PDB file of C-alpha atoms in Angstrom:
ATOM      1  CA  GLY A   1      16.930  14.017  12.129  1.00 70.00           C
ATOM      2  CA  TRP A   2      15.399  10.668  11.067  1.00 88.00           C
ATOM      3  CA  THR A   3      12.013  11.752  12.604  1.00 92.00           C
ATOM      4  CA  ASP A   4      11.627  14.744  10.182  1.00 95.00           C
ATOM      5  CA  VAL A   5       9.872  13.511   7.124  1.00 96.00           C
ATOM      6  CA  ALA A   6       8.766  14.784   3.727  1.00 97.00           C
ATOM      7  CA  VAL A   7       5.411  13.373   2.316  1.00 97.00           C
ATOM      8  CA  PHE A   8       5.350  13.118  -1.441  1.00 96.00           C
ATOM      9  CA  PRO A   9       2.252  11.611  -3.120  1.00 96.00           C
ATOM     10  CA  VAL A  10       1.077  11.726  -6.650  1.00 95.00           C
ATOM     11  CA  ALA A  11      -2.067  13.969  -6.874  1.00 95.00           C
ATOM     12  CA  ASN A  12      -4.670  11.271  -7.091  1.00 93.00           C
ATOM     13  CA  GLU A  13      -7.389  10.353  -4.717  1.00 93.00           C
ATOM     14  CA  PHE A  14      -5.874   7.093  -3.488  1.00 89.00           C
ATOM     15  CA  SER A  15      -2.293   8.480  -2.886  1.00 92.00           C
ATOM     16  CA  ILE A  16      -3.530  11.704  -1.355  1.00 94.00           C
ATOM     17  CA  SER A  17      -5.788   9.542   0.998  1.00 92.00           C
ATOM     18  CA  LEU A  18      -2.752   7.560   2.077  1.00 91.00           C
ATOM     19  CA  ALA A  19      -0.699  10.706   2.602  1.00 94.00           C
ATOM     20  CA  GLU A  20      -3.442  12.317   4.722  1.00 94.00           C
ATOM     21  CA  SER A  21      -3.828   9.139   6.795  1.00 93.00           C
ATOM     22  CA  PHE A  22       0.011   8.989   7.418  1.00 93.00           C
ATOM     23  CA  ILE A  23       0.036  12.694   8.413  1.00 95.00           C
ATOM     24  CA  ASN A  24      -2.981  12.284  10.849  1.00 93.00           C
ATOM     25  CA  ASN A  25      -1.164   9.369  12.500  1.00 92.00           C
ATOM     26  CA  ALA A  26       2.347  10.616  12.441  1.00 92.00           C
ATOM     27  CA  GLU A  27       2.514  12.889  15.471  1.00 87.00           C
ATOM     28  CA  PRO A  28       3.951  13.061  18.128  1.00 89.00           C
ATOM     29  CA  ASP A  29       6.686  10.647  17.080  1.00 92.00           C
ATOM     30  CA  ILE A  30       7.066  11.725  13.520  1.00 94.00           C
ATOM     31  CA  ASN A  31       7.353  15.300  12.412  1.00 94.00           C
ATOM     32  CA  VAL A  32       6.072  16.108   8.843  1.00 96.00           C
ATOM     33  CA  VAL A  33       8.158  19.079   7.760  1.00 96.00           C
ATOM     34  CA  THR A  34       6.851  19.253   4.103  1.00 96.00           C
ATOM     35  CA  TYR A  35       4.057  18.030   2.117  1.00 97.00           C
ATOM     36  CA  GLN A  36       4.775  18.106  -1.689  1.00 97.00           C
ATOM     37  CA  GLN A  37       2.444  16.549  -4.334  1.00 96.00           C
ATOM     38  CA  TYR A  38       2.974  16.150  -8.031  1.00 96.00           C
ATOM     39  CA  LEU A  39       0.554  15.822 -10.910  1.00 95.00           C
ATOM     40  CA  PRO A  40       0.127  12.432 -12.650  1.00 91.00           C
ATOM     41  CA  GLY A  41       2.420  12.368 -15.708  1.00 89.00           C
ATOM     42  CA  GLU A  42       4.663  15.104 -14.384  1.00 91.00           C
ATOM     43  CA  THR A  43       8.383  14.569 -15.043  1.00 91.00           C
ATOM     44  CA  ASP A  44       9.712  17.880 -13.663  1.00 95.00           C
ATOM     45  CA  TYR A  45       9.993  17.782  -9.879  1.00 96.00           C
ATOM     46  CA  ASP A  46      12.076  20.910  -9.386  1.00 96.00           C
ATOM     47  CA  VAL A  47       9.632  22.684  -7.075  1.00 96.00           C
ATOM     48  CA  GLU A  48       8.859  19.629  -5.042  1.00 97.00           C
ATOM     49  CA  PHE A  49      12.435  18.476  -4.602  1.00 97.00           C
ATOM     50  CA  THR A  50      13.726  21.989  -3.859  1.00 97.00           C
ATOM     51  CA  GLU A  51      11.153  22.270  -1.012  1.00 98.00           C
ATOM     52  CA  ILE A  52      12.150  18.855   0.299  1.00 97.00           C
ATOM     53  CA  ILE A  53      15.807  19.854   0.293  1.00 97.00           C
ATOM     54  CA  HIS A  54      14.925  23.237   2.220  1.00 97.00           C
ATOM     55  CA  SER A  55      12.829  21.248   4.707  1.00 97.00           C
ATOM     56  CA  GLY A  56      15.880  19.260   5.862  1.00 95.00           C
ATOM     57  CA  ALA A  57      13.868  15.995   5.742  1.00 96.00           C
ATOM     58  CA  ARG A  58      15.980  12.930   5.161  1.00 94.00           C
ATOM     59  CA  VAL A  59      13.044  10.451   5.119  1.00 95.00           C
ATOM     60  CA  ILE A  60      10.694  10.756   2.175  1.00 96.00           C
ATOM     61  CA  ILE A  61       7.415   8.982   2.287  1.00 95.00           C
ATOM     62  CA  ALA A  62       6.711   8.512  -1.444  1.00 95.00           C
ATOM     63  CA  PHE A  63       3.137   7.499  -2.340  1.00 93.00           C
ATOM     64  CA  VAL A  64       3.882   6.999  -5.971  1.00 92.00           C
ATOM     65  CA  PRO A  65       2.808   4.461  -8.475  1.00 88.00           C
ATOM     66  CA  GLY A  66       5.246   1.899  -9.769  1.00 84.00           C
ATOM     67  CA  GLU A  67       5.292   3.317 -13.249  1.00 86.00           C
ATOM     68  CA  ASP A  68       6.341   6.759 -11.937  1.00 90.00           C
ATOM     69  CA  TRP A  69       9.167   5.443  -9.733  1.00 88.00           C
ATOM     70  CA  PRO A  70      12.040   5.380 -12.250  1.00 88.00           C
ATOM     71  CA  GLY A  71      11.550   8.949 -13.180  1.00 91.00           C
ATOM     72  CA  VAL A  72      10.965  10.134  -9.567  1.00 93.00           C
ATOM     73  CA  ILE A  73      13.962   8.427  -8.097  1.00 91.00           C
ATOM     74  CA  ASN A  74      16.347   9.173 -10.837  1.00 91.00           C
ATOM     75  CA  SER A  75      15.425  12.785 -10.729  1.00 94.00           C
ATOM     76  CA  ALA A  76      15.717  12.732  -6.848  1.00 94.00           C
ATOM     77  CA  ASP A  77      19.233  11.248  -7.316  1.00 93.00           C
ATOM     78  CA  GLU A  78      20.097  14.268  -9.634  1.00 94.00           C
ATOM     79  CA  TYR A  79      18.924  16.592  -6.721  1.00 96.00           C
ATOM     80  CA  GLY A  80      21.154  14.779  -4.174  1.00 94.00           C
ATOM     81  CA  LEU A  81      18.127  13.263  -2.453  1.00 95.00           C
ATOM     82  CA  VAL A  82      19.457   9.680  -2.777  1.00 92.00           C
ATOM     83  CA  GLY A  83      22.262   8.058  -0.794  1.00 88.00           C
ATOM     84  CA  GLU A  84      23.368   7.253   2.676  1.00 87.00           C
ATOM     85  CA  SER A  85      21.713  10.379   4.134  1.00 89.00           C
ATOM     86  CA  TYR A  86      18.255   9.564   2.797  1.00 92.00           C
ATOM     87  CA  VAL A  87      15.587   6.889   3.143  1.00 92.00           C
ATOM     88  CA  TRP A  88      12.707   6.597   0.767  1.00 93.00           C
ATOM     89  CA  PHE A  89       9.543   4.663   1.964  1.00 92.00           C
ATOM     90  CA  THR A  90       7.542   3.338  -0.913  1.00 89.00           C
ATOM     91  CA  PRO A  91       4.335   1.368  -1.411  1.00 84.00           C
ATOM     92  CA  SER A  92       4.107  -2.198  -2.716  1.00 77.00           C
ATOM     93  CA  THR A  93       3.358  -0.788  -6.288  1.00 75.00           C
ATOM     94  CA  VAL A  94       7.115   0.155  -6.324  1.00 77.00           C
ATOM     95  CA  VAL A  95       8.783  -2.750  -4.472  1.00 72.00           C
ATOM     96  CA  GLY A  96       6.484  -5.332  -5.990  1.00 64.00           C
ATOM     97  CA  ARG A  97       7.676  -4.895  -9.586  1.00 62.00           C
ATOM     98  CA  HIS A  98      10.924  -4.929 -11.500  1.00 61.00           C
ATOM     99  CA  GLN A  99      12.310  -1.415 -11.894  1.00 59.00           C
ATOM    100  CA  PRO A 100      15.412  -1.718 -14.234  1.00 62.00           C
ATOM    101  CA  GLN A 101      15.578   2.015 -14.969  1.00 59.00           C
ATOM    102  CA  GLY A 102      15.508   3.103 -11.291  1.00 56.00           C
ATOM    103  CA  ILE A 103      17.389   0.264  -9.731  1.00 66.00           C
ATOM    104  CA  ASP A 104      20.787   2.061  -9.122  1.00 69.00           C
ATOM    105  CA  ALA A 105      19.100   5.130  -7.510  1.00 72.00           C
ATOM    106  CA  SER A 106      16.728   2.964  -5.496  1.00 74.00           C
ATOM    107  CA  ARG A 107      19.423   2.244  -2.889  1.00 71.00           C
ATOM    108  CA  GLY A 108      18.025   3.312   0.493  1.00 69.00           C
ATOM    109  CA  ALA A 109      14.436   2.719  -0.629  1.00 78.00           C
ATOM    110  CA  LEU A 110      12.291   0.652   1.681  1.00 83.00           C
ATOM    111  CA  GLY A 111       8.799  -0.571   0.903  1.00 80.00           C
ATOM    112  CA  SER A 112       5.946  -2.716   2.088  1.00 76.00           C
ATOM    113  CA  PHE A 113       5.236  -5.921   0.200  1.00 73.00           C
ATOM    114  CA  ILE A 114       2.269  -8.152   0.314  1.00 75.00           C
ATOM    115  CA  TYR A 115       3.364 -11.719   0.787  1.00 77.00           C
ATOM    116  CA  VAL A 116       1.623 -14.284  -1.331  1.00 80.00           C
ATOM    117  CA  PRO A 117       2.807 -17.853  -0.752  1.00 82.00           C
ATOM    118  CA  GLU A 118       3.394 -19.943  -3.873  1.00 82.00           C
ATOM    119  CA  ASP A 119       1.651 -23.244  -3.093  1.00 86.00           C
ATOM    120  CA  THR A 120      -0.768 -23.612  -0.212  1.00 88.00           C
ATOM    121  CA  PRO A 121      -4.141 -25.334  -0.069  1.00 89.00           C
ATOM    122  CA  GLU A 122      -5.909 -22.048   0.479  1.00 87.00           C
ATOM    123  CA  LEU A 123      -4.232 -20.303  -2.460  1.00 89.00           C
ATOM    124  CA  ASN A 124      -4.742 -23.235  -4.774  1.00 91.00           C
ATOM    125  CA  MET A 125      -8.476 -23.377  -3.793  1.00 90.00           C
ATOM    126  CA  PHE A 126      -8.890 -19.642  -4.493  1.00 90.00           C
ATOM    127  CA  ARG A 127      -7.046 -19.900  -7.848  1.00 92.00           C
ATOM    128  CA  ASP A 128      -9.224 -22.931  -8.840  1.00 93.00           C
ATOM    129  CA  LEU A 129     -12.330 -21.029  -7.967  1.00 92.00           C
ATOM    130  CA  TRP A 130     -11.196 -17.827  -9.583  1.00 93.00           C
ATOM    131  CA  PHE A 131     -10.209 -19.447 -13.002  1.00 94.00           C
ATOM    132  CA  SER A 132     -13.207 -21.735 -13.168  1.00 95.00           C
ATOM    133  CA  ALA A 133     -15.947 -19.104 -12.315  1.00 95.00           C
ATOM    134  CA  ASP A 134     -18.210 -17.873 -15.110  1.00 95.00           C
ATOM    135  CA  PRO A 135     -17.230 -14.231 -15.928  1.00 93.00           C
ATOM    136  CA  GLU A 136     -20.825 -13.557 -16.977  1.00 94.00           C
ATOM    137  CA  GLU A 137     -21.921 -14.330 -13.451  1.00 94.00           C
ATOM    138  CA  TYR A 138     -18.760 -13.087 -11.667  1.00 91.00           C
ATOM    139  CA  PRO A 139     -17.234 -10.068 -13.554  1.00 90.00           C
ATOM    140  CA  LEU A 140     -13.397 -10.207 -13.836  1.00 88.00           C
ATOM    141  CA  ALA A 141     -13.308 -13.862 -12.900  1.00 90.00           C
ATOM    142  CA  GLY A 142     -10.489 -15.609 -14.745  1.00 92.00           C
ATOM    143  CA  THR A 143      -8.506 -12.403 -15.364  1.00 91.00           C
ATOM    144  CA  PRO A 144      -4.884 -12.269 -14.054  1.00 88.00           C
ATOM    145  CA  LEU A 145      -4.567 -12.022 -10.314  1.00 85.00           C
ATOM    146  CA  ASN A 146      -2.634  -9.518  -8.385  1.00 79.00           C
ATOM    147  CA  THR A 147      -1.844  -9.170  -4.608  1.00 78.00           C
ATOM    148  CA  PHE A 148      -4.844  -6.938  -3.981  1.00 78.00           C
ATOM    149  CA  THR A 149      -7.117  -9.538  -5.335  1.00 84.00           C
ATOM    150  CA  TYR A 150      -5.731 -12.022  -2.842  1.00 85.00           C
ATOM    151  CA  LEU A 151      -6.015  -9.481   0.029  1.00 85.00           C
ATOM    152  CA  GLY A 152      -9.586  -8.724  -0.961  1.00 86.00           C
ATOM    153  CA  TYR A 153     -10.536 -12.454  -0.955  1.00 88.00           C
ATOM    154  CA  ASP A 154      -8.910 -12.955   2.408  1.00 90.00           C
ATOM    155  CA  ARG A 155     -10.632  -9.873   3.918  1.00 90.00           C
ATOM    156  CA  MET A 156     -14.082 -11.266   2.742  1.00 91.00           C
ATOM    157  CA  VAL A 157     -13.328 -14.609   4.310  1.00 92.00           C
ATOM    158  CA  VAL A 158     -12.329 -13.012   7.573  1.00 93.00           C
ATOM    159  CA  ALA A 159     -15.389 -10.754   7.500  1.00 94.00           C
ATOM    160  CA  ALA A 160     -17.719 -13.698   6.753  1.00 95.00           C
ATOM    161  CA  ARG A 161     -16.309 -15.702   9.704  1.00 95.00           C
ATOM    162  CA  ALA A 162     -16.637 -12.595  12.042  1.00 95.00           C
ATOM    163  CA  ILE A 163     -20.258 -12.245  10.878  1.00 95.00           C
ATOM    164  CA  ASP A 164     -20.826 -15.906  11.594  1.00 95.00           C
ATOM    165  CA  THR A 165     -19.386 -15.393  15.115  1.00 95.00           C
ATOM    166  CA  VAL A 166     -21.628 -12.469  15.859  1.00 95.00           C
ATOM    167  CA  GLU A 167     -24.756 -14.336  14.325  1.00 94.00           C
ATOM    168  CA  ARG A 168     -24.020 -17.307  16.734  1.00 93.00           C
ATOM    169  CA  MET A 169     -24.078 -14.765  19.587  1.00 94.00           C
ATOM    170  CA  GLY A 170     -27.650 -13.928  18.546  1.00 93.00           C
ATOM    171  CA  ILE A 171     -27.217 -10.284  18.243  1.00 92.00           C
ATOM    172  CA  LEU A 172     -26.714  -9.725  14.499  1.00 89.00           C
ATOM    173  CA  ASP A 173     -30.276  -8.490  13.996  1.00 87.00           C
ATOM    174  CA  GLY A 174     -29.719  -5.494  16.203  1.00 87.00           C
ATOM    175  CA  HIS A 175     -26.941  -2.941  16.942  1.00 91.00           C
ATOM    176  CA  VAL A 176     -23.640  -4.688  17.336  1.00 92.00           C
ATOM    177  CA  PRO A 177     -21.226  -2.654  19.518  1.00 92.00           C
ATOM    178  CA  PRO A 178     -17.858  -1.885  17.890  1.00 92.00           C
ATOM    179  CA  ASP A 179     -15.963  -3.836  20.580  1.00 93.00           C
ATOM    180  CA  VAL A 180     -17.929  -6.921  19.702  1.00 94.00           C
ATOM    181  CA  TRP A 181     -17.032  -6.595  16.039  1.00 94.00           C
ATOM    182  CA  PHE A 182     -13.372  -5.924  16.998  1.00 93.00           C
ATOM    183  CA  ASP A 183     -13.183  -9.040  19.140  1.00 94.00           C
ATOM    184  CA  ALA A 184     -14.969 -11.085  16.476  1.00 95.00           C
ATOM    185  CA  ILE A 185     -12.614 -10.059  13.715  1.00 94.00           C
ATOM    186  CA  ARG A 186      -9.457 -10.472  15.955  1.00 94.00           C
ATOM    187  CA  SER A 187     -10.553 -13.854  16.998  1.00 94.00           C
ATOM    188  CA  VAL A 188     -10.516 -15.227  13.337  1.00 94.00           C
ATOM    189  CA  SER A 189      -7.683 -17.648  12.851  1.00 92.00           C
ATOM    190  CA  TYR A 190      -7.288 -18.131   9.030  1.00 87.00           C
ATOM    191  CA  ASN A 191      -4.456 -19.060   6.725  1.00 85.00           C
ATOM    192  CA  GLY A 192      -5.448 -17.170   3.687  1.00 85.00           C
ATOM    193  CA  ALA A 193      -4.368 -16.888   0.078  1.00 83.00           C
ATOM    194  CA  SER A 194      -2.073 -13.954   1.073  1.00 78.00           C
TER     195      SER A 194
END
């Protein structure tokens, strides 16, 4: 069924962390029937794809970097793991970049994508600050931006506003209960760079 899934990360700390988080939050609605990881730089997925086939999973949660995607998905296609009977969920590192060599086999692939507007006052302000900052004082300032940079900036603004809210309550110097932090963060209304 569509609730039986295979989890397929590259063996690095970030992807394994995402895979473990997914597995820990999957039940009871989603049944992880196999967990297959591959080594960075690997191009032979025979063991992993054979196990996915034997598991009966038709949904593959693929925590793979964008540069691995063409090789992974083209190989999966050769194993019959691509088509109307399969869905591949991928991260923004796959759907957020042009993939000419894996495009035909990518039918049925779904992914999350971080939306970054093209021209808003908040985005323009951030870009102006970023490209005018002194890299000696702010390392990496002026380097090319990516979606994670925008997300990081927005998170810091939201955190700063939540801290301000808690400080105005007069309780920032002591223990702040988690529910107060939760409410303070959720109350922030902010049109960010992302």
